[in-house]
Coordinates of C-alpha atoms and ligand atoms in Angstrom, one line a residue:
M217 CA -24.6 37.6 -34.9
K218 CA -21.0 38.8 -34.3
E219 CA -22.2 40.9 -31.3
A220 CA -24.3 38.1 -30.0
I221 CA -21.2 35.8 -30.0
E222 CA -19.1 38.4 -28.2
Q223 CA -21.9 39.0 -25.7
I224 CA -22.1 35.3 -24.8
M225 CA -18.3 35.0 -24.6
K226 CA -18.3 37.8 -22.0
E227 CA -21.1 36.2 -20.1
L228 CA -19.3 32.9 -20.0
A229 CA -16.2 34.6 -18.6
G230 CA -18.2 36.1 -15.8
L231 CA -20.2 32.9 -15.1
K232 CA -20.3 31.7 -11.5
A233 CA -21.9 28.6 -9.9
A234 CA -22.0 27.6 -6.2
S235 CA -23.5 24.1 -6.6
Q236 CA -23.8 21.3 -9.1
K237 CA -27.3 22.4 -9.6
E238 CA -26.2 25.8 -10.8
V239 CA -23.6 24.3 -13.0
E240 CA -26.3 22.2 -14.7
E241 CA -28.6 25.3 -15.0
A242 CA -25.7 27.2 -16.7
R243 CA -25.2 24.2 -19.1
I244 CA -28.8 24.2 -20.1
R245 CA -28.8 28.0 -20.5
F246 CA -26.0 27.9 -23.0
L247 CA -25.7 24.4 -24.4
G248 CA -29.1 22.8 -23.8
K249 CA -31.5 22.1 -26.7
K250 CA -32.9 25.6 -26.5
G251 CA -29.7 27.2 -25.1
E252 CA -28.2 30.4 -26.3
V253 CA -25.2 28.8 -28.1
T254 CA -27.5 26.2 -29.7
A255 CA -29.8 28.9 -31.0
L256 CA -26.9 30.7 -32.6
M257 CA -25.7 27.5 -34.3
E258 CA -29.2 27.2 -35.7
Q259 CA -29.1 30.8 -37.0
F260 CA -25.9 29.9 -38.9
R261 CA -28.0 28.4 -41.7
T262 CA -29.3 32.0 -42.6
V263 CA -25.8 33.6 -42.7
A264 CA -24.8 34.9 -46.1
P265 CA -22.4 32.4 -47.9
E266 CA -19.5 34.8 -48.0
L267 CA -19.6 35.2 -44.2
K268 CA -20.1 31.5 -43.4
R269 CA -16.4 30.8 -43.1
E270 CA -15.7 33.6 -40.6
Y271 CA -18.9 33.0 -38.5
G272 CA -18.5 29.2 -38.6
Q273 CA -15.1 29.5 -37.0
K274 CA -16.3 32.0 -34.4
L275 CA -19.3 29.8 -33.5
N276 CA -17.0 26.7 -33.1
E277 CA -14.8 28.7 -30.8
L278 CA -17.8 29.8 -28.8
K279 CA -19.1 26.2 -28.4
K280 CA -15.7 25.0 -27.3
A281 CA -15.4 27.9 -24.8
A282 CA -18.8 27.2 -23.4
N283 CA -18.0 23.5 -22.9
A284 CA -14.7 24.3 -21.3
R285 CA -16.2 26.9 -19.0
I286 CA -18.9 24.5 -17.8
E287 CA -16.3 21.8 -17.1
E288 CA -14.2 24.3 -15.2
L289 CA -17.2 25.3 -13.0
K290 CA -18.1 21.7 -12.4
F291 CA -14.5 20.9 -11.2
S292 CA -14.3 23.9 -8.9
V293 CA -17.7 23.1 -7.3
E294 CA -16.5 19.6 -6.7
E295 CA -13.3 20.8 -5.1
S296 CA -15.1 23.2 -2.8
E297 CA -17.6 20.5 -1.8
V298 CA -14.7 18.2 -0.8
A299 CA -13.0 21.0 1.1
Q300 CA -16.2 21.8 3.0
A301 CA -17.1 18.2 3.8
P302 CA -17.0 17.4 7.5
K303 CA -13.5 16.3 8.6
E304 CA -13.1 12.7 9.4
D305 CA -13.9 11.6 13.0
L306 CA -10.6 10.2 14.1
S307 CA -12.2 8.7 17.2
M308 CA -14.2 6.3 15.1
P309 CA -13.2 2.7 15.6
G310 CA -11.2 1.4 12.6
D311 CA -12.2 -1.4 10.2
S312 CA -11.4 -4.7 11.7
F313 CA -9.5 -7.4 9.7
P314 CA -10.4 -10.7 11.2
L315 CA -7.4 -12.9 11.8
G316 CA -7.3 -16.1 9.7
S317 CA -6.7 -19.4 11.4
R318 CA -4.9 -22.5 10.3
H319 CA -6.9 -25.1 8.4
P320 CA -7.8 -28.2 10.5
V321 CA -5.9 -30.5 8.0
S322 CA -2.8 -28.3 8.5
I323 CA -3.2 -28.4 12.2
V324 CA -3.5 -32.2 12.4
R325 CA -0.7 -32.8 9.8
Q326 CA 1.6 -30.6 11.9
Q327 CA 0.6 -32.4 15.1
I328 CA 1.4 -35.8 13.6
V329 CA 4.7 -34.5 12.3
D330 CA 5.6 -32.9 15.6
I331 CA 4.9 -36.1 17.5
F332 CA 7.3 -38.1 15.3
R333 CA 9.9 -35.4 15.4
K334 CA 9.9 -35.8 19.2
F335 CA 10.7 -39.4 18.6
G336 CA 13.7 -38.4 16.4
Y337 CA 12.1 -38.7 12.9
D338 CA 13.1 -36.3 10.1
V339 CA 10.6 -34.9 7.6
A340 CA 10.9 -35.8 3.9
E341 CA 8.8 -34.6 1.0
G342 CA 8.5 -35.7 -2.6
P343 CA 6.7 -34.7 -5.8
E344 CA 2.9 -34.9 -6.2
I345 CA 3.4 -35.7 -9.9
E346 CA 5.2 -39.0 -9.7
D347 CA 6.1 -41.9 -11.9
D348 CA 4.8 -45.4 -11.9
Y349 CA 8.1 -46.7 -10.7
H350 CA 8.1 -44.8 -7.4
V351 CA 4.4 -45.2 -6.7
F352 CA 4.0 -48.8 -7.7
E353 CA 6.9 -50.7 -9.1
A354 CA 9.5 -50.1 -6.4
L355 CA 6.8 -50.8 -3.8
N356 CA 6.3 -54.3 -5.0
F357 CA 2.9 -53.8 -6.7
P358 CA 2.3 -56.7 -9.1
P359 CA 1.9 -55.6 -12.7
N360 CA -1.9 -56.1 -12.8
H361 CA -2.7 -54.7 -9.4
P362 CA -6.0 -52.7 -9.6
A363 CA -4.4 -49.5 -8.3
R364 CA -2.5 -49.4 -11.6
E365 CA -5.8 -49.0 -13.5
M366 CA -7.2 -45.8 -14.8
Q367 CA -10.3 -46.0 -12.5
D368 CA -8.1 -45.7 -9.4
T369 CA -5.2 -43.5 -10.5
F370 CA -5.1 -40.1 -12.3
F371 CA -2.5 -40.5 -15.1
V372 CA -0.7 -37.5 -16.4
S373 CA 0.9 -39.3 -19.4
T374 CA 0.4 -42.9 -20.5
G375 CA 1.6 -45.1 -23.3
H376 CA 5.2 -45.6 -22.1
V377 CA 6.9 -47.9 -19.6
N378 CA 7.1 -45.5 -16.7
P379 CA 4.0 -43.2 -17.0
L380 CA 3.6 -40.1 -15.0
L381 CA 0.7 -40.0 -12.6
L382 CA -0.6 -38.1 -9.5
R383 CA 0.7 -40.1 -6.6
T384 CA -2.0 -42.2 -4.9
H385 CA -0.1 -42.4 -1.6
T386 CA 2.9 -40.9 0.1
S387 CA 4.6 -44.3 0.2
S388 CA 6.4 -43.1 -3.0
V389 CA 8.5 -40.7 -0.7
Q390 CA 9.7 -43.8 1.2
V391 CA 11.3 -45.0 -2.1
R392 CA 12.8 -41.6 -2.8
T393 CA 14.2 -41.4 0.7
M394 CA 15.7 -44.9 0.5
E395 CA 17.3 -44.1 -2.8
K396 CA 19.2 -41.0 -1.6
Q397 CA 19.5 -41.1 2.2
P398 CA 22.2 -43.0 4.1
L399 CA 21.1 -45.6 6.6
P400 CA 19.7 -45.7 9.2
I401 CA 16.5 -43.9 8.0
R402 CA 13.9 -42.5 10.2
V403 CA 11.4 -40.2 8.4
V404 CA 7.9 -39.1 8.2
C405 CA 6.5 -37.9 4.8
P406 CA 3.5 -35.7 4.9
G407 CA 1.8 -34.7 1.7
R408 CA -1.2 -34.5 -0.7
V409 CA -2.4 -37.6 -2.6
F410 CA -4.9 -38.1 -5.4
R411 CA -7.3 -40.9 -6.2
N412 CA -9.9 -41.3 -8.9
E413 CA -12.8 -41.5 -6.4
A414 CA -16.4 -40.2 -6.6
I415 CA -16.7 -37.5 -3.9
S416 CA -18.8 -38.4 -0.9
A417 CA -18.9 -38.0 2.8
R418 CA -16.4 -40.7 3.2
A419 CA -14.2 -40.4 0.0
H420 CA -12.5 -37.6 -1.8
C421 CA -10.2 -37.4 -4.9
I422 CA -7.7 -35.3 -3.0
F423 CA -6.6 -35.9 0.6
H424 CA -3.5 -35.9 2.8
Q425 CA -1.4 -38.7 4.2
V426 CA 1.6 -39.0 6.5
E427 CA 3.9 -41.9 5.7
G428 CA 6.5 -43.2 8.2
L429 CA 9.6 -45.3 7.6
Y430 CA 12.2 -46.6 9.9
I431 CA 15.1 -48.7 8.6
D432 CA 18.0 -49.9 10.7
K433 CA 19.7 -53.2 11.8
D434 CA 17.4 -55.4 13.9
V435 CA 14.2 -53.4 13.6
T436 CA 11.3 -55.7 14.7
F437 CA 7.6 -55.7 14.7
A438 CA 7.8 -55.0 18.4
D439 CA 9.5 -51.6 17.6
L440 CA 6.7 -50.9 15.1
K441 CA 4.0 -51.6 17.7
Q442 CA 5.7 -49.5 20.3
A443 CA 6.2 -46.5 18.0
I444 CA 2.5 -46.6 17.0
L445 CA 1.3 -47.0 20.6
L446 CA 3.4 -43.9 21.7
F447 CA 2.0 -42.0 18.7
A448 CA -1.6 -42.9 19.5
R449 CA -1.3 -41.9 23.1
E450 CA 0.2 -38.5 22.2
M451 CA -2.5 -37.9 19.6
F452 CA -5.6 -39.3 21.3
G453 CA -4.7 -39.2 25.0
P454 CA -2.7 -41.2 27.5
E455 CA -5.4 -43.8 28.1
T456 CA -5.5 -44.8 24.4
Q457 CA -5.1 -48.5 23.6
I458 CA -4.2 -49.9 20.2
R459 CA -4.9 -53.2 18.4
M460 CA -3.5 -54.6 15.2
R461 CA -5.4 -56.7 12.7
P462 CA -3.6 -58.7 10.0
S463 CA -3.9 -57.1 6.6
Y464 CA -2.2 -56.9 3.2
F465 CA -0.2 -54.3 1.5
P466 CA 2.2 -55.1 -1.4
F467 CA 5.1 -53.2 0.2
T468 CA 5.0 -54.7 3.7
E469 CA 5.1 -58.2 5.1
P470 CA 3.6 -58.9 7.5
S471 CA 1.1 -56.1 7.2
A472 CA -1.5 -54.8 9.7
E473 CA -4.2 -52.3 10.2
V474 CA -4.2 -50.3 13.4
D475 CA -7.2 -49.4 15.5
V476 CA -7.3 -47.1 18.5
S477 CA -9.7 -47.4 21.3
C478 CA -12.6 -45.0 20.7
N479 CA -11.9 -41.7 22.4
I480 CA -15.6 -40.8 22.5
C481 CA -17.1 -43.8 24.4
H482 CA -13.8 -45.2 25.7
G483 CA -14.5 -48.6 24.4
K484 CA -18.1 -48.9 25.4
G485 CA -19.4 -48.6 21.9
C486 CA -21.0 -45.5 20.3
N487 CA -22.1 -44.4 16.8
I488 CA -18.7 -43.0 15.9
C489 CA -17.0 -46.4 16.4
K490 CA -20.2 -48.1 15.2
G491 CA -20.6 -49.9 18.5
T492 CA -17.2 -51.7 18.3
G493 CA -15.2 -49.5 20.7
W494 CA -12.4 -49.2 18.1
L495 CA -11.5 -46.8 15.3
E496 CA -9.2 -47.6 12.4
I497 CA -6.3 -45.1 12.0
M498 CA -3.6 -46.5 9.7
G499 CA -2.0 -49.3 7.8
C500 CA 1.5 -50.5 8.7
G501 CA 3.9 -53.4 8.5
M502 CA 7.5 -54.6 8.1
V503 CA 9.0 -53.3 4.9
D504 CA 8.9 -56.1 2.3
P505 CA 12.4 -57.4 1.4
N506 CA 11.6 -56.8 -2.2
V507 CA 11.1 -53.1 -1.5
L508 CA 14.4 -52.9 0.3
K509 CA 16.2 -54.6 -2.6
A510 CA 14.6 -52.4 -5.2
S511 CA 16.2 -49.4 -3.5
G512 CA 19.6 -51.1 -3.1
I513 CA 19.3 -52.0 0.6
D514 CA 20.4 -55.5 1.7
P515 CA 17.4 -57.2 3.4
N516 CA 19.8 -59.7 5.1
E517 CA 21.5 -56.8 6.9
Y518 CA 18.7 -54.3 7.4
S519 CA 15.0 -54.4 8.3
G520 CA 12.4 -51.8 8.8
F521 CA 8.9 -50.8 9.4
A522 CA 6.5 -48.5 7.6
F523 CA 3.1 -47.0 8.3
G524 CA 0.7 -44.6 6.6
M525 CA -2.3 -42.7 7.8
G526 CA -4.8 -40.3 6.4
V527 CA -4.7 -36.8 7.9
E528 CA -8.4 -36.1 7.3
R529 CA -9.3 -39.4 8.9
I530 CA -7.3 -38.5 12.1
A531 CA -8.9 -35.0 12.1
M532 CA -12.3 -36.6 11.7
L533 CA -11.7 -38.8 14.7
K534 CA -10.3 -36.1 16.8
W535 CA -13.1 -33.6 16.2
Q536 CA -15.9 -35.9 15.2
V537 CA -16.4 -34.3 11.8
N538 CA -18.5 -36.8 9.9
D539 CA -18.2 -35.5 6.4
L540 CA -14.9 -35.4 4.5
R541 CA -16.2 -32.7 2.1
H542 CA -16.1 -30.1 4.9
Y543 CA -12.3 -30.1 4.6
F544 CA -12.4 -28.9 1.0
E545 CA -15.3 -26.5 0.8
N546 CA -13.7 -23.6 2.8
D547 CA -16.9 -22.7 4.6
M548 CA -15.8 -20.0 7.1
R549 CA -18.3 -21.3 9.7
F550 CA -16.5 -24.7 9.6
L551 CA -13.0 -23.3 9.5
G552 CA -13.7 -20.8 12.3
E553 CA -14.4 -23.8 14.6
F554 CA -10.6 -24.6 14.7
A555 CA -9.3 -21.1 15.4
T556 CA -8.0 -22.1 18.8
A557 CA -7.3 -25.8 18.2
T558 CA -3.6 -25.6 17.8
E559 CA -2.5 -27.8 20.6
V560 CA -2.1 -31.5 20.7
Ligands
DAH644 N1 0.0 -46.5 1.3 C1 -1.1 -47.1 2.0 C2 -2.4 -46.4 1.5 O1 -2.3 -45.4 0.9 C3 -1.0 -46.8 3.5 C4 0.1 -47.6 4.1 C5 -0.2 -48.8 4.6 C6 1.4 -47.1 4.2 C7 0.8 -49.6 5.2 C8 2.4 -47.9 4.7 C9 2.1 -49.1 5.2 O2 3.7 -47.5 4.8 O3 3.1 -49.9 5.8 O4 -3.4 -46.9 1.8

């Protein structure tokens, strides 16, 4: 047996292999079920007890050596295969990384903000997790107004006087601005808002708004109308007309809803404007004296106007997208449509 072990050791040392196949053949020859090393291990049972210790040790060494040698061969075959592989073709075109584009909601939000910046408005932002005071109380919402109910608002914490909630509109940023900024104030406040709505083509629980606020001495409804007309013409084209319909918001008095002439049929009536020739774009009004007072502004000295619009709504009208859900699903086929739509 001793000689057999030495013989195999020698053979292992001289073993060569040119391919993975030959390495595998060598493995089977020595270590396979019927391999030479395996056969010796089996013979070990017949070794005289006084020699078992010595031979056992030798056999273990042999097995280890065989495994190591096979691994070594495997590694060197792999190395030489890599070295022999054809060199890369440097003239091949590279992988392309398609350029992303801005999301249509970001594009329109930026367009709205840019238009008002041209008119001299600053930009203000506020927290998305707000308190009841800034979203409702300071904006003159009566205590039992339905917007204060669970079914319309996502509450973060309840059970105390000023619960935390996800803001339902960016009008809360008006309040924060009035609290800290010296007068006169001229700001637009873009941001994300949250409402407890079932998701459909026309409603979503997350969307974006741009709020506007202008407070100074002698600000009138005529100033409001002019600001909105200028905005509408920048946004939808120089021929655009606006009309205002009386409405109600707790934080403005008087309040109005603004429609623009339909930019598809130019007032003739189509299915986008449902045959009316007009499209609703925002709410607005003169800031209610109670709102000014709540933020420490004297309504006898100052007056102001405010307006608020939905960014997705403006984007829908600009690009005739008839399902709000497209804006949140991140379907590349939809997003790719806006790759070049960066201009007003
Ligand atoms: N906050 C209103 C909403 O979310 C929008 C709005 C209407 C804002 C009239 C205003 C405004 O500032 O004057 O529906």
